[in-house]
Amino acid sequence: MRPTKQSVTLLYLSSCNIFANLLFLYGFFSFDYNDRRTSTSNDIPSTIWPNRNDSEPWRFDTRRLYHKSVNKVVLMVIDGIRYDFFTDSEFNVYMPFSTNLIKQNRSCLFRTRVNAPTVTMPRIKALTTGTVPNFIDLVLNLDSSAVQQDSIIYQASAANKRVIFYGDETWLKLFPNSFVRHDGTTSFYISDYTEVDNNVTRHLENELKPTADWDIMILHYLGLDHIGHTGGPRSTLMPNKLSEMDNIIQRTVNYMDSEKSELPSVLIVCGDHGMRDNGGHGGSSTGEVMVPLFVYFKNKTCGGSIKEEIMQTDFVPSISVIMGLPIPSSSTGKLINKMLQILNINEILFAYHYNSKQMYTNYISKKGLMNKAFMKDYDHAVLYYYNWLKRETASVNQAHRVISLYESALSGMSNYVIGSIAKFDIFLIIVSIVLSIQVWLLLIDFDAVNIKFIKVSRLVYLMLIRWAVCVWLQCDSVLCEFTATFNLLASVVIIMFIINLGGIGRPLSTFFRLEINDFDNNLFYVLPGILIHVLSLFSSSYIEEEHQLLYHLWTGFSAIQVYKTFVMHNYTTTAKWIVSMILHRFCKNLNIIGNQWSGIYSLGDWFRESQNRIYLSTLMVIGLCSIFYACINIYRVVKNNKQFHMLSVIILILYFWTLCSVYMYRVETKEVFVPYGYNILKLIFCLHSWTIAWYLLIGCHIFIVIKQTNRNNNKFNSAVCSMIILLMLRLSLLLRPHNILVPAVLVYTCKLIQFKNWNTLTITILHYWLSLMFFFYQGNSNSVGTLDIVPGYIGQTIYDPVVAGIHIFTHTYGFPMLVYLFLVLDQKFSGLQKLCMLNVTQSCVYNIVILFFRNHLFIWSVFSPKLLYIVIFTSTTYIFSALIIILLTLCRSSTKKELEI
């Protein structure tokens, strides 16, 4: 069993591209930007001296001006809560107590903006450190490690404050050994929206007693976010959950009002992130980035609903000031004025001066310029504050003028520091792009590629050139770090560069020839189409609405086929293309995505409504029957002779069994109607029986493929068709009920363009478009917020991250994999090579886009999520290519053995 030269070359080039993408990610995302400094009481300013002409500085009495102003602090984080849950009558009717406090000005409600990515771990970091976490924290969200930065948790522990915590165990991973009492709950088992919150609330009975010995209590409730993932913000479960949260707020307020301490206690209710209109989070839609900050001080008026927008990071310096703790050193937040109303004017002015000085230190460390307008405001603020201190009778209006100048300076410095947090390894990024371009050129002229061994002398020369360039440019790239690890990395990069450079011939001439003898008219449409699609990556708006461009490209191609077949009097094929267009229109309306249409009522939303359950049940039955019919037709290719008749009957029964089990599972989740004879059916077609039937099918299909003859690629075709069937059955379990008809539409479309007398490039581009279209059809988009994690927990009674990850990956990329399988079934290795070329084209162009737009306003909210999706798509294609090459090699080996016999 020896792979062919072409197979090895394709795997090598795909590996080079994956390696280049990893280099790009490492260079683009700053993995180590954290400031390890920690603030101390010495950082609290003790003097102010704005003018050297003065004889001596003004000395502060810091104990009088900066001290603990509250008795106890309760921080209640409601995971996934949106700002409009407190303000919109559709939702706040279920929170009457909190709403009345706001209306009576007994509490404050701030409109708080959070940064992308809107997932829990980076948002907790922002709430506690005051910094803006890197976008790569989105990937690291599943494996939280201890926070190395200064934080209010660290400062509270250093000041011997007793901090207790109950809720999302992410806090315990981020801040180990920081809580005197704690009880964590897992945040990933999203089908639990009751016990996960009860495990938090049950501790309140002991903690809300007069004898409680804590200073800060943190509660992180997860149930509301879990409901959002499964049913969205308008789920029928949401009213009860909002009422539950309101009752907990009332219970905490009543406890505070009954306290007999001199200092007031404070309750702070906030969200770590919000929620999309269709459920889920991670992106940058309004529902995801706008969260509430509800503040209640005992026996104090606050101001009700505050229209002014604040940043989530502003919470850190504000809570530090009222607790009398040093502001975390790397905080980028600025004080929230309304939270300081319990302080007197002298304390407020000193707090602004301290916050500005702390921000000034960060601004200087980031090499900020001193001639900016906001820095002049800072100088004026310090001068006016100094003069205000020296006057015996200074007016309140003068104090407010000083505060206004400090706020202007804080806003400017904060924006600059946040913008300079990201650092890019430009040298590494450019090297990765060069490697990708080499791979792209080699894939275009694939047949002419001749991989050769490299000369050691060339490696030595390039290593010396690398040393000279790094020393001359004084580059701080990782490629210019002369340690053993990075020397090895540089060696690998140079070896790949030499090998690829030696294999490049004259690809452009081959590209323009396009094998004229195999040319077809459809290339006049698909080549400009793929060019437009690639060029659209240069626009943030087109990235957000990429699906719209693909829909139009496919509709245009379908319309051309309708015209051509009608002119040729092939009315049967014309009818098939018209049916295809109708089905695609139906799939498009099932899930409306994209920022332009955010919040639009979709066909899927209509099916999910409780009063339309009969229609959803009907749709699901039709979808399951269509999948069953498709499996039978595809199985005919697997079994292309009359052997194994009894086994075929068993296989068809197992197909029926798995699909019935899928319907019964959705009955259990109360999404579709209960069938007649339910009590008996649920015993037969349970989820456990689905698992047994699916694994039995794997064994049956493997047996048939092994026993299959290999004339005319029968063995390979049987293996690919078996994979298509098994993947479709797996997707039928993972898909949302309203999406259950989509796999049948995919099969119908791929069959429609299969075995056509078209150019391989044409067919590959069409399958490439289909893979992306069906990715969007099921509700995915280029925003992380549309990633559906609910399928990860189907059938799980105990959280298993490996199983959940496999389920989520299969659900997200199952449709593209199905399309790829149909491509190699039709075009074999040539289609696989062209697919890799298209994938590398998109990846290479987008890396160039990221390089030029790295300072774009939407780099983290639009361009970065798309980058992650492209890298995962590329990795998926690589795994798929390796699998198909192994399969082709095995089948070729089997053919040789049969010929020898």
PDB file of N, CA, C and O in Angstrom, residues 54-75:
ATOM      1  N   ASP A  54       5.868  76.547  41.845  1.00  0.00           N
ATOM      2  CA  ASP A  54       5.335  76.540  43.210  1.00  0.00           C
ATOM      3  C   ASP A  54       6.427  76.100  44.181  1.00  0.00           C
ATOM      4  O   ASP A  54       7.277  75.246  43.865  1.00  0.00           O
ATOM      5  N   SER A  55       6.366  76.657  45.367  1.00  0.00           N
ATOM      6  CA  SER A  55       7.407  76.368  46.353  1.00  0.00           C
ATOM      7  C   SER A  55       7.367  74.920  46.829  1.00  0.00           C
ATOM      8  O   SER A  55       8.409  74.304  47.064  1.00  0.00           O
ATOM      9  N   GLU A  56       6.190  74.374  46.964  1.00  0.00           N
ATOM     10  CA  GLU A  56       6.085  72.980  47.419  1.00  0.00           C
ATOM     11  C   GLU A  56       4.770  72.383  46.930  1.00  0.00           C
ATOM     12  O   GLU A  56       3.820  73.109  46.634  1.00  0.00           O
ATOM     13  N   PRO A  57       4.704  71.039  46.809  1.00  0.00           N
ATOM     14  CA  PRO A  57       3.477  70.392  46.317  1.00  0.00           C
ATOM     15  C   PRO A  57       2.396  70.378  47.388  1.00  0.00           C
ATOM     16  O   PRO A  57       2.668  70.600  48.571  1.00  0.00           O
ATOM     17  N   TRP A  58       1.186  70.127  46.923  1.00  0.00           N
ATOM     18  CA  TRP A  58       0.076  69.927  47.859  1.00  0.00           C
ATOM     19  C   TRP A  58       0.091  68.468  48.303  1.00  0.00           C
ATOM     20  O   TRP A  58       0.179  67.568  47.491  1.00  0.00           O
ATOM     21  N   ARG A  59       0.021  68.256  49.606  1.00  0.00           N
ATOM     22  CA  ARG A  59       0.066  66.889  50.148  1.00  0.00           C
ATOM     23  C   ARG A  59      -1.341  66.457  50.544  1.00  0.00           C
ATOM     24  O   ARG A  59      -2.038  67.182  51.247  1.00  0.00           O
ATOM     25  N   PHE A  60      -1.730  65.255  50.079  1.00  0.00           N
ATOM     26  CA  PHE A  60      -3.062  64.734  50.342  1.00  0.00           C
ATOM     27  C   PHE A  60      -3.095  63.947  51.655  1.00  0.00           C
ATOM     28  O   PHE A  60      -2.130  63.277  52.019  1.00  0.00           O
ATOM     29  N   ASP A  61      -4.205  64.053  52.322  1.00  0.00           N
ATOM     30  CA  ASP A  61      -4.493  63.163  53.447  1.00  0.00           C
ATOM     31  C   ASP A  61      -5.265  61.970  52.879  1.00  0.00           C
ATOM     32  O   ASP A  61      -6.494  61.947  52.860  1.00  0.00           O
ATOM     33  N   THR A  62      -4.534  60.978  52.368  1.00  0.00           N
ATOM     34  CA  THR A  62      -5.159  59.874  51.619  1.00  0.00           C
ATOM     35  C   THR A  62      -6.107  59.047  52.486  1.00  0.00           C
ATOM     36  O   THR A  62      -7.095  58.504  51.981  1.00  0.00           O
ATOM     37  N   ARG A  63      -5.832  58.950  53.775  1.00  0.00           N
ATOM     38  CA  ARG A  63      -6.744  58.170  54.638  1.00  0.00           C
ATOM     39  C   ARG A  63      -8.119  58.824  54.712  1.00  0.00           C
ATOM     40  O   ARG A  63      -9.121  58.141  54.867  1.00  0.00           O
ATOM     41  N   ARG A  64      -8.145  60.147  54.629  1.00  0.00           N
ATOM     42  CA  ARG A  64      -9.426  60.841  54.689  1.00  0.00           C
ATOM     43  C   ARG A  64     -10.109  60.885  53.326  1.00  0.00           C
ATOM     44  O   ARG A  64     -11.339  60.828  53.232  1.00  0.00           O
ATOM     45  N   LEU A  65      -9.312  60.965  52.260  1.00  0.00           N
ATOM     46  CA  LEU A  65      -9.876  61.125  50.919  1.00  0.00           C
ATOM     47  C   LEU A  65     -10.148  59.800  50.207  1.00  0.00           C
ATOM     48  O   LEU A  65     -10.976  59.754  49.302  1.00  0.00           O
ATOM     49  N   TYR A  66      -9.428  58.750  50.577  1.00  0.00           N
ATOM     50  CA  TYR A  66      -9.565  57.477  49.848  1.00  0.00           C
ATOM     51  C   TYR A  66      -9.683  56.348  50.865  1.00  0.00           C
ATOM     52  O   TYR A  66      -8.696  55.904  51.457  1.00  0.00           O
ATOM     53  N   HIS A  67     -10.904  55.887  51.049  1.00  0.00           N
ATOM     54  CA  HIS A  67     -11.153  54.872  52.086  1.00  0.00           C
ATOM     55  C   HIS A  67     -12.399  54.069  51.706  1.00  0.00           C
ATOM     56  O   HIS A  67     -13.102  54.382  50.727  1.00  0.00           O
ATOM     57  N   LYS A  68     -12.659  53.061  52.459  1.00  0.00           N
ATOM     58  CA  LYS A  68     -13.828  52.215  52.226  1.00  0.00           C
ATOM     59  C   LYS A  68     -15.102  53.019  52.502  1.00  0.00           C
ATOM     60  O   LYS A  68     -15.273  53.578  53.582  1.00  0.00           O
ATOM     61  N   SER A  69     -16.019  53.046  51.489  1.00  0.00           N
ATOM     62  CA  SER A  69     -17.242  53.839  51.605  1.00  0.00           C
ATOM     63  C   SER A  69     -18.496  52.980  51.665  1.00  0.00           C
ATOM     64  O   SER A  69     -19.599  53.523  51.793  1.00  0.00           O
ATOM     65  N   VAL A  70     -18.337  51.675  51.558  1.00  0.00           N
ATOM     66  CA  VAL A  70     -19.479  50.762  51.621  1.00  0.00           C
ATOM     67  C   VAL A  70     -19.178  49.648  52.614  1.00  0.00           C
ATOM     68  O   VAL A  70     -18.015  49.332  52.876  1.00  0.00           O
ATOM     69  N   ASN A  71     -20.248  49.070  53.143  1.00  0.00           N
ATOM     70  CA  ASN A  71     -20.084  47.987  54.105  1.00  0.00           C
ATOM     71  C   ASN A  71     -19.811  46.665  53.400  1.00  0.00           C
ATOM     72  O   ASN A  71     -18.753  46.071  53.530  1.00  0.00           O
ATOM     73  N   LYS A  72     -20.797  46.232  52.592  1.00  0.00           N
ATOM     74  CA  LYS A  72     -20.657  44.978  51.858  1.00  0.00           C
ATOM     75  C   LYS A  72     -21.015  45.202  50.389  1.00  0.00           C
ATOM     76  O   LYS A  72     -21.801  46.095  50.064  1.00  0.00           O
ATOM     77  N   VAL A  73     -20.434  44.372  49.547  1.00  0.00           N
ATOM     78  CA  VAL A  73     -20.686  44.459  48.113  1.00  0.00           C
ATOM     79  C   VAL A  73     -21.213  43.114  47.635  1.00  0.00           C
ATOM     80  O   VAL A  73     -20.617  42.070  47.903  1.00  0.00           O
ATOM     81  N   VAL A  74     -22.359  43.148  46.945  1.00  0.00           N
ATOM     82  CA  VAL A  74     -22.890  41.954  46.292  1.00  0.00           C
ATOM     83  C   VAL A  74     -22.824  42.195  44.781  1.00  0.00           C
ATOM     84  O   VAL A  74     -23.448  43.126  44.269  1.00  0.00           O
ATOM     85  N   LEU A  75     -22.035  41.379  44.111  1.00  0.00           N
ATOM     86  CA  LEU A  75     -21.944  41.445  42.647  1.00  0.00           C
ATOM     87  C   LEU A  75     -22.719  40.256  42.082  1.00  0.00           C
ATOM     88  O   LEU A  75     -22.311  39.116  42.228  1.00  0.00           O
TER      89      LEU A  75
END
